[in-house]
Amino acid sequence: VPPSVNVAIDKQQGLSCTITFGKEIDESRNYICQ
């Protein structure tokens, strides 16, 4: 199972997305939820 993180965009509206990484999390990148 690849590492993933759930990012809450708007807690009031309950919007969120799950970002799935490849082999490792690259903290130098910016991950954008669309």
mmCIF file of N, CA and C in Angstrom:
data_model
loop_
_atom_site.group_PDB
_atom_site.id
_atom_site.type_symbol
_atom_site.label_atom_id
_atom_site.label_comp_id
_atom_site.label_asym_id
_atom_site.label_seq_id
_atom_site.Cartn_x
_atom_site.Cartn_y
_atom_site.Cartn_z
ATOM 1 N N VAL A 1 0.857 -1.194 0.000
ATOM 2 C CA VAL A 1 0.000 0.000 0.000
ATOM 3 C C VAL A 1 0.888 1.237 0.000
ATOM 4 N N PRO A 2 0.754 2.063 -1.012
ATOM 5 C CA PRO A 2 1.571 3.280 -1.057
ATOM 6 C C PRO A 2 1.149 4.248 0.033
ATOM 7 N N PRO A 3 2.068 5.039 0.547
ATOM 8 C CA PRO A 3 1.726 6.027 1.570
ATOM 9 C C PRO A 3 0.793 7.071 1.000
ATOM 10 N N SER A 4 -0.157 7.505 1.803
ATOM 11 C CA SER A 4 -1.095 8.524 1.343
ATOM 12 C C SER A 4 -1.435 9.435 2.501
ATOM 13 N N VAL A 5 -1.973 10.599 2.175
ATOM 14 C CA VAL A 5 -2.360 11.544 3.212
ATOM 15 C C VAL A 5 -3.694 12.148 2.819
ATOM 16 N N ASN A 6 -4.568 12.310 3.801
ATOM 17 C CA ASN A 6 -5.869 12.903 3.539
ATOM 18 C C ASN A 6 -5.810 14.375 3.907
ATOM 19 N N VAL A 7 -6.089 15.237 2.942
ATOM 20 C CA VAL A 7 -5.994 16.674 3.159
ATOM 21 C C VAL A 7 -7.387 17.268 3.164
ATOM 22 N N ALA A 8 -7.728 17.964 4.233
ATOM 23 C CA ALA A 8 -9.026 18.625 4.308
ATOM 24 C C ALA A 8 -8.909 20.005 3.676
ATOM 25 N N ILE A 9 -9.763 20.260 2.697
ATOM 26 C CA ILE A 9 -9.723 21.548 2.011
ATOM 27 C C ILE A 9 -10.634 22.542 2.721
ATOM 28 N N ASP A 10 -11.867 22.150 2.918
ATOM 29 C CA ASP A 10 -12.853 23.018 3.556
ATOM 30 C C ASP A 10 -13.645 22.172 4.533
ATOM 31 N N LYS A 11 -13.345 22.323 5.815
ATOM 32 C CA LYS A 11 -13.982 21.476 6.816
ATOM 33 C C LYS A 11 -15.471 21.768 6.926
ATOM 34 N N GLN A 12 -15.875 22.999 6.645
ATOM 35 C CA GLN A 12 -17.287 23.347 6.754
ATOM 36 C C GLN A 12 -18.100 22.628 5.686
ATOM 37 N N GLN A 13 -17.531 22.490 4.504
ATOM 38 C CA GLN A 13 -18.245 21.840 3.412
ATOM 39 C C GLN A 13 -17.905 20.355 3.340
ATOM 40 N N GLY A 14 -16.934 19.947 4.143
ATOM 41 C CA GLY A 14 -16.566 18.538 4.162
ATOM 42 C C GLY A 14 -15.786 18.118 2.931
ATOM 43 N N LEU A 15 -15.106 19.066 2.301
ATOM 44 C CA LEU A 15 -14.316 18.735 1.118
ATOM 45 C C LEU A 15 -12.947 18.235 1.543
ATOM 46 N N SER A 16 -12.526 17.162 0.929
ATOM 47 C CA SER A 16 -11.201 16.631 1.230
ATOM 48 C C SER A 16 -10.727 15.799 0.061
ATOM 49 N N CYS A 17 -9.456 15.498 0.040
ATOM 50 C CA CYS A 17 -8.937 14.631 -1.000
ATOM 51 C C CYS A 17 -7.800 13.811 -0.430
ATOM 52 N N THR A 18 -7.556 12.684 -1.033
ATOM 53 C CA THR A 18 -6.483 11.814 -0.582
ATOM 54 C C THR A 18 -5.359 11.844 -1.600
ATOM 55 N N ILE A 19 -4.176 12.230 -1.155
ATOM 56 C CA ILE A 19 -3.016 12.282 -2.037
ATOM 57 C C ILE A 19 -2.229 10.990 -1.857
ATOM 58 N N THR A 20 -2.043 10.264 -2.935
ATOM 59 C CA THR A 20 -1.277 9.024 -2.868
ATOM 60 C C THR A 20 0.120 9.257 -3.425
ATOM 61 N N PHE A 21 1.123 8.912 -2.649
ATOM 62 C CA PHE A 21 2.501 9.109 -3.068
ATOM 63 C C PHE A 21 3.026 7.837 -3.716
ATOM 64 N N GLY A 22 4.127 7.976 -4.409
ATOM 65 C CA GLY A 22 4.707 6.807 -5.045
ATOM 66 C C GLY A 22 5.428 5.949 -4.025
ATOM 67 N N LYS A 23 6.743 6.076 -3.964
ATOM 68 C CA LYS A 23 7.518 5.259 -3.036
ATOM 69 C C LYS A 23 7.726 5.978 -1.715
ATOM 70 N N GLU A 24 7.813 7.293 -1.772
ATOM 71 C CA GLU A 24 8.029 8.054 -0.550
ATOM 72 C C GLU A 24 7.439 9.441 -0.716
ATOM 73 N N ILE A 25 7.268 10.119 0.404
ATOM 74 C CA ILE A 25 6.701 11.462 0.372
ATOM 75 C C ILE A 25 7.813 12.464 0.081
ATOM 76 N N ASP A 26 7.622 13.246 -0.965
ATOM 77 C CA ASP A 26 8.603 14.267 -1.308
ATOM 78 C C ASP A 26 8.145 15.583 -0.690
ATOM 79 N N GLU A 27 8.732 15.944 0.429
ATOM 80 C CA GLU A 27 8.283 17.125 1.159
ATOM 81 C C GLU A 27 8.662 18.418 0.452
ATOM 82 N N SER A 28 9.519 18.331 -0.556
ATOM 83 C CA SER A 28 9.933 19.541 -1.252
ATOM 84 C C SER A 28 8.922 19.941 -2.316
ATOM 85 N N ARG A 29 7.936 19.074 -2.565
ATOM 86 C CA ARG A 29 6.933 19.382 -3.580
ATOM 87 C C ARG A 29 5.671 19.913 -2.924
ATOM 88 N N ASN A 30 4.902 20.634 -3.721
ATOM 89 C CA ASN A 30 3.602 21.096 -3.265
ATOM 90 C C ASN A 30 2.543 20.245 -3.928
ATOM 91 N N TYR A 31 1.713 19.607 -3.114
ATOM 92 C CA TYR A 31 0.662 18.759 -3.656
ATOM 93 C C TYR A 31 -0.640 19.537 -3.637
ATOM 94 N N ILE A 32 -1.308 19.597 -4.789
ATOM 95 C CA ILE A 32 -2.512 20.404 -4.922
ATOM 96 C C ILE A 32 -3.720 19.500 -5.112
ATOM 97 N N CYS A 33 -4.750 19.770 -4.320
ATOM 98 C CA CYS A 33 -5.999 19.024 -4.467
ATOM 99 C C CYS A 33 -6.890 19.742 -5.457
ATOM 100 N N GLN A 34 -7.443 18.998 -6.388
ATOM 101 C CA GLN A 34 -8.345 19.598 -7.363
ATOM 102 C C GLN A 34 -9.648 18.834 -7.406
#
